[in-house]
Amino acid sequence: MSFTSEPRWHRHKRGPASPANGPLRSWLLDRGSLTERLIKLSHGDFGVQVIRQQMSLPRPSERKALAMRHHQLALIREVILLGGGRPWVYARSVIPQTSLNGRLRGLRKLDNRPLGALLFSDPHMRRGAIELTCQDTRQLPLPGPLQGIQATIPGRRSLFWLDNKPLLVCEMFLPEFTPYNTPL
Ligand SMILES: C=C(O[C@@H]1C=C(C(=O)O)C=C[C@H]1O)C(=O)O
């Protein structure tokens, strides 16, 4: 399964319509490691469930954001980040095949180790602007037990560069992610 339609992405701008005007503002706009924050929030009870990780064609807006040519393949990694065993974030990372070399070779076999740990351990990592969106959960390839939920959820995406090689990371905050009253 994959996105049935792509969300529209916007740079953050103040205004009632922005998803960053809700309770998740600090989470949507934080430029640090989401993994690190989720590990703290879950008191270490954090996990990564890999839904899909395979070479495929990126979506048009992903290809554009990564300045990829048509028919150029990318490693598509889709995961659920779990806190206290609960699904908190759906994440989709797009890593062009041309980025999968050198120190990024390890991304081919990341499995359930968090991508963020690799990205934020590199002092030369660069992160681009954060774009925001809201999306219907039914448009996400959520695993079985989560397919029943229907909600419009906020999310963000940004480019990262390691050794000047780009990858695109999208994170959607699922309905069970309620950081301000998380009874962990
Ligand atoms: C980019 C980060 O990595 C996180 C981990 C991911 C993974 O393991 O696939 C994907 C997106 C992120 O939420 C981060 O921690 O900020």
mmCIF file of C-alpha atoms and ligand atoms in Angstrom:
data_model
loop_
_atom_site.group_PDB
_atom_site.id
_atom_site.type_symbol
_atom_site.label_atom_id
_atom_site.label_comp_id
_atom_site.label_asym_id
_atom_site.label_seq_id
_atom_site.Cartn_x
_atom_site.Cartn_y
_atom_site.Cartn_z
ATOM 1 C CA MET A 1 0.000 0.000 0.000
ATOM 2 C CA SER A 2 1.126 3.571 -0.353
ATOM 3 C CA PHE A 3 -0.303 7.078 -0.201
ATOM 4 C CA THR A 4 -3.583 7.148 -2.143
ATOM 5 C CA SER A 5 -3.054 10.876 -2.633
ATOM 6 C CA GLU A 6 -0.351 13.289 -1.623
ATOM 7 C CA PRO A 7 -0.920 15.952 1.004
ATOM 8 C CA ARG A 8 -0.179 19.603 0.240
ATOM 9 C CA TRP A 9 2.923 20.858 2.051
ATOM 10 C CA HIS A 10 3.356 24.432 3.297
ATOM 11 C CA ARG A 11 6.213 26.294 4.970
ATOM 12 C CA HIS A 12 5.032 27.303 8.441
ATOM 13 C CA LYS A 13 3.291 30.651 8.463
ATOM 14 C CA ARG A 14 1.311 32.074 11.340
ATOM 15 C CA GLY A 15 -2.426 31.829 10.933
ATOM 16 C CA PRO A 16 -5.395 29.874 12.239
ATOM 17 C CA ALA A 17 -5.165 27.322 9.431
ATOM 18 C CA SER A 18 -1.593 26.280 10.218
ATOM 19 C CA PRO A 19 -1.322 22.845 11.905
ATOM 20 C CA ALA A 20 1.401 24.433 14.017
ATOM 21 C CA ASN A 21 -1.213 26.494 15.808
ATOM 22 C CA GLY A 22 -2.450 23.439 17.666
ATOM 23 C CA PRO A 23 -1.143 21.653 20.777
ATOM 24 C CA LEU A 24 1.617 19.923 18.774
ATOM 25 C CA ARG A 25 3.273 23.181 17.736
ATOM 26 C CA SER A 26 6.575 22.532 19.502
ATOM 27 C CA TRP A 27 6.694 18.967 18.124
ATOM 28 C CA LEU A 28 5.977 20.053 14.569
ATOM 29 C CA LEU A 29 8.545 22.848 14.513
ATOM 30 C CA ASP A 30 11.338 21.279 16.597
ATOM 31 C CA ARG A 31 14.519 20.897 14.537
ATOM 32 C CA GLY A 32 16.112 18.409 16.907
ATOM 33 C CA SER A 33 15.755 14.618 16.848
ATOM 34 C CA LEU A 34 12.163 13.442 17.196
ATOM 35 C CA THR A 35 13.492 10.034 18.264
ATOM 36 C CA GLU A 36 15.331 11.599 21.178
ATOM 37 C CA ARG A 37 12.243 13.486 22.357
ATOM 38 C CA LEU A 38 10.032 10.395 22.056
ATOM 39 C CA ILE A 39 12.530 8.303 24.029
ATOM 40 C CA LYS A 40 12.437 10.905 26.808
ATOM 41 C CA LEU A 41 8.623 11.199 26.720
ATOM 42 C CA SER A 42 8.231 7.415 26.859
ATOM 43 C CA HIS A 43 10.888 7.092 29.602
ATOM 44 C CA GLY A 44 12.851 4.832 27.282
ATOM 45 C CA ASP A 45 9.875 2.633 26.315
ATOM 46 C CA PHE A 46 10.348 3.476 22.623
ATOM 47 C CA GLY A 47 10.317 1.290 19.537
ATOM 48 C CA VAL A 48 10.370 1.362 15.726
ATOM 49 C CA GLN A 49 8.023 -0.937 13.774
ATOM 50 C CA VAL A 50 9.103 -1.182 10.127
ATOM 51 C CA ILE A 51 6.081 -1.353 7.824
ATOM 52 C CA ARG A 52 7.969 -1.296 4.543
ATOM 53 C CA GLN A 53 11.505 -0.682 3.384
ATOM 54 C CA GLN A 54 12.163 -1.186 -0.324
ATOM 55 C CA MET A 55 13.474 0.432 -3.482
ATOM 56 C CA SER A 56 10.637 2.153 -5.279
ATOM 57 C CA LEU A 57 9.639 5.308 -7.155
ATOM 58 C CA PRO A 58 9.019 8.322 -4.897
ATOM 59 C CA ARG A 59 5.837 10.372 -5.087
ATOM 60 C CA PRO A 60 5.900 13.418 -7.442
ATOM 61 C CA SER A 61 6.236 15.970 -4.623
ATOM 62 C CA GLU A 62 8.992 13.870 -3.014
ATOM 63 C CA ARG A 63 10.845 13.598 -6.320
ATOM 64 C CA LYS A 64 10.577 17.378 -6.707
ATOM 65 C CA ALA A 65 11.763 18.073 -3.155
ATOM 66 C CA LEU A 66 14.774 15.791 -3.730
ATOM 67 C CA ALA A 67 15.435 17.170 -7.245
ATOM 68 C CA MET A 68 15.329 13.605 -8.567
ATOM 69 C CA ARG A 69 14.850 12.707 -12.191
ATOM 70 C CA HIS A 70 11.825 10.702 -13.343
ATOM 71 C CA HIS A 71 12.220 6.915 -12.946
ATOM 72 C CA GLN A 72 15.079 7.413 -10.487
ATOM 73 C CA LEU A 73 14.654 4.934 -7.620
ATOM 74 C CA ALA A 74 14.766 5.646 -3.906
ATOM 75 C CA LEU A 75 14.751 3.582 -0.744
ATOM 76 C CA ILE A 76 11.281 4.129 0.731
ATOM 77 C CA ARG A 77 11.198 3.446 4.481
ATOM 78 C CA GLU A 78 7.873 3.525 6.311
ATOM 79 C CA VAL A 79 7.744 2.971 10.048
ATOM 80 C CA ILE A 80 5.570 3.463 13.106
ATOM 81 C CA LEU A 81 7.331 5.011 16.095
ATOM 82 C CA LEU A 82 5.932 3.526 19.288
ATOM 83 C CA GLY A 83 5.898 5.030 22.780
ATOM 84 C CA GLY A 84 4.829 2.743 25.607
ATOM 85 C CA GLY A 85 3.827 0.266 22.907
ATOM 86 C CA ARG A 86 1.367 2.759 21.423
ATOM 87 C CA PRO A 87 1.543 4.080 17.834
ATOM 88 C CA TRP A 88 2.637 7.699 18.109
ATOM 89 C CA VAL A 89 4.121 8.613 14.724
ATOM 90 C CA TYR A 90 3.924 7.318 11.158
ATOM 91 C CA ALA A 91 7.167 8.193 9.358
ATOM 92 C CA ARG A 92 8.051 7.904 5.659
ATOM 93 C CA SER A 93 11.632 8.503 4.581
ATOM 94 C CA VAL A 94 12.734 8.730 0.960
ATOM 95 C CA ILE A 95 16.437 8.136 0.299
ATOM 96 C CA PRO A 96 17.509 8.456 -3.348
ATOM 97 C CA GLN A 97 19.525 5.482 -4.617
ATOM 98 C CA THR A 98 22.322 7.939 -5.371
ATOM 99 C CA SER A 99 22.475 8.814 -1.652
ATOM 100 C CA LEU A 100 22.843 5.211 -0.544
ATOM 101 C CA ASN A 101 26.622 5.031 -0.570
ATOM 102 C CA GLY A 102 29.530 5.904 1.681
ATOM 103 C CA ARG A 103 28.370 6.333 5.263
ATOM 104 C CA LEU A 104 24.723 6.120 4.159
ATOM 105 C CA ARG A 105 25.157 2.557 2.889
ATOM 106 C CA GLY A 106 24.047 1.407 6.349
ATOM 107 C CA LEU A 107 20.568 2.824 5.658
ATOM 108 C CA ARG A 108 19.871 -0.176 3.444
ATOM 109 C CA LYS A 109 19.841 -2.399 6.517
ATOM 110 C CA LEU A 110 18.544 -0.063 9.223
ATOM 111 C CA ASP A 111 15.714 -2.388 10.302
ATOM 112 C CA ASN A 112 14.189 -1.239 13.593
ATOM 113 C CA ARG A 113 17.040 1.022 14.641
ATOM 114 C CA PRO A 114 15.822 4.639 14.432
ATOM 115 C CA LEU A 115 17.012 6.613 11.407
ATOM 116 C CA GLY A 116 17.312 9.671 13.628
ATOM 117 C CA ALA A 117 20.095 8.088 15.656
ATOM 118 C CA LEU A 118 22.210 7.927 12.496
ATOM 119 C CA LEU A 119 21.235 11.375 11.224
ATOM 120 C CA PHE A 120 21.785 13.279 14.462
ATOM 121 C CA SER A 121 25.030 11.529 15.332
ATOM 122 C CA ASP A 122 26.681 13.228 12.354
ATOM 123 C CA PRO A 123 28.040 16.685 13.292
ATOM 124 C CA HIS A 124 27.976 17.697 9.622
ATOM 125 C CA MET A 125 24.319 16.767 9.094
ATOM 126 C CA ARG A 126 22.287 19.614 7.632
ATOM 127 C CA ARG A 127 18.521 19.983 7.901
ATOM 128 C CA GLY A 128 16.346 22.030 5.559
ATOM 129 C CA ALA A 129 13.177 23.968 6.241
ATOM 130 C CA ILE A 130 10.233 22.216 7.898
ATOM 131 C CA GLU A 131 7.074 21.963 5.810
ATOM 132 C CA LEU A 132 3.718 21.223 7.395
ATOM 133 C CA THR A 133 0.544 19.444 6.377
ATOM 134 C CA CYS A 134 -2.640 17.852 7.649
ATOM 135 C CA GLN A 135 -3.663 14.487 6.281
ATOM 136 C CA ASP A 136 -6.479 11.963 6.619
ATOM 137 C CA THR A 137 -5.170 8.798 8.305
ATOM 138 C CA ARG A 138 -7.044 6.756 5.687
ATOM 139 C CA GLN A 139 -4.524 7.970 3.117
ATOM 140 C CA LEU A 140 -1.627 6.432 5.047
ATOM 141 C CA PRO A 141 -0.524 2.792 4.627
ATOM 142 C CA LEU A 142 -1.062 2.071 8.314
ATOM 143 C CA PRO A 143 -0.669 -1.534 9.464
ATOM 144 C CA GLY A 144 -3.717 -3.738 10.157
ATOM 145 C CA PRO A 145 -4.821 -2.717 13.667
ATOM 146 C CA LEU A 146 -4.450 0.978 12.816
ATOM 147 C CA GLN A 147 -6.390 0.842 9.560
ATOM 148 C CA GLY A 148 -9.696 1.354 11.339
ATOM 149 C CA ILE A 149 -8.861 4.806 12.656
ATOM 150 C CA GLN A 150 -10.099 7.879 10.826
ATOM 151 C CA ALA A 151 -8.740 11.273 11.777
ATOM 152 C CA THR A 152 -7.096 14.294 10.196
ATOM 153 C CA ILE A 153 -3.622 14.484 11.670
ATOM 154 C CA PRO A 154 -0.819 17.050 11.517
ATOM 155 C CA GLY A 155 2.577 16.250 10.091
ATOM 156 C CA ARG A 156 5.832 17.681 8.897
ATOM 157 C CA ARG A 157 8.623 16.895 6.501
ATOM 158 C CA SER A 158 12.115 18.187 5.888
ATOM 159 C CA LEU A 159 15.181 17.442 3.849
ATOM 160 C CA PHE A 160 18.359 16.217 5.519
ATOM 161 C CA TRP A 161 21.830 16.164 3.974
ATOM 162 C CA LEU A 162 24.637 13.835 5.065
ATOM 163 C CA ASP A 163 27.879 14.256 3.106
ATOM 164 C CA ASN A 164 25.805 16.579 0.874
ATOM 165 C CA LYS A 165 23.524 13.670 -0.056
ATOM 166 C CA PRO A 166 19.812 14.386 0.454
ATOM 167 C CA LEU A 167 17.029 12.373 2.021
ATOM 168 C CA LEU A 168 13.476 13.415 2.837
ATOM 169 C CA VAL A 169 11.776 12.551 6.118
ATOM 170 C CA CYS A 170 8.047 12.903 6.696
ATOM 171 C CA GLU A 171 6.491 12.418 10.172
ATOM 172 C CA MET A 172 2.761 12.286 10.827
ATOM 173 C CA PHE A 173 1.555 12.478 14.436
ATOM 174 C CA LEU A 174 -1.038 9.761 15.022
ATOM 175 C CA PRO A 175 -4.161 10.270 17.190
ATOM 176 C CA GLU A 176 -2.693 8.269 20.097
ATOM 177 C CA PHE A 177 0.162 10.777 20.398
ATOM 178 C CA THR A 178 -1.026 13.065 23.156
ATOM 179 C CA PRO A 179 2.201 14.302 24.724
ATOM 180 C CA TYR A 180 0.553 16.511 27.282
ATOM 181 C CA ASN A 181 -1.414 13.797 29.020
ATOM 182 C CA THR A 182 0.561 10.690 28.192
ATOM 183 C CA PRO A 183 -0.024 8.412 31.163
ATOM 184 C CA LEU A 184 3.247 6.485 30.813
HETATM 185 C C1 LIG B 1 14.675 11.883 11.636
HETATM 186 C C2 LIG B 1 14.478 11.182 12.729
HETATM 187 O O1 LIG B 1 14.312 9.810 12.662
HETATM 188 C C3 LIG B 1 13.105 9.268 13.113
HETATM 189 C C4 LIG B 1 13.162 7.825 12.837
HETATM 190 C C5 LIG B 1 12.706 7.330 11.628
HETATM 191 C C6 LIG B 1 12.994 5.908 11.213
HETATM 192 O O2 LIG B 1 13.584 5.128 12.015
HETATM 193 O O3 LIG B 1 12.634 5.569 10.071
HETATM 194 C C7 LIG B 1 11.979 8.143 10.766
HETATM 195 C C8 LIG B 1 11.651 9.423 11.124
HETATM 196 C C9 LIG B 1 12.025 10.018 12.391
HETATM 197 O O4 LIG B 1 10.930 10.295 13.197
HETATM 198 C C10 LIG B 1 14.460 11.813 14.085
HETATM 199 O O5 LIG B 1 14.640 11.083 15.086
HETATM 200 O O6 LIG B 1 14.297 13.058 14.148
#
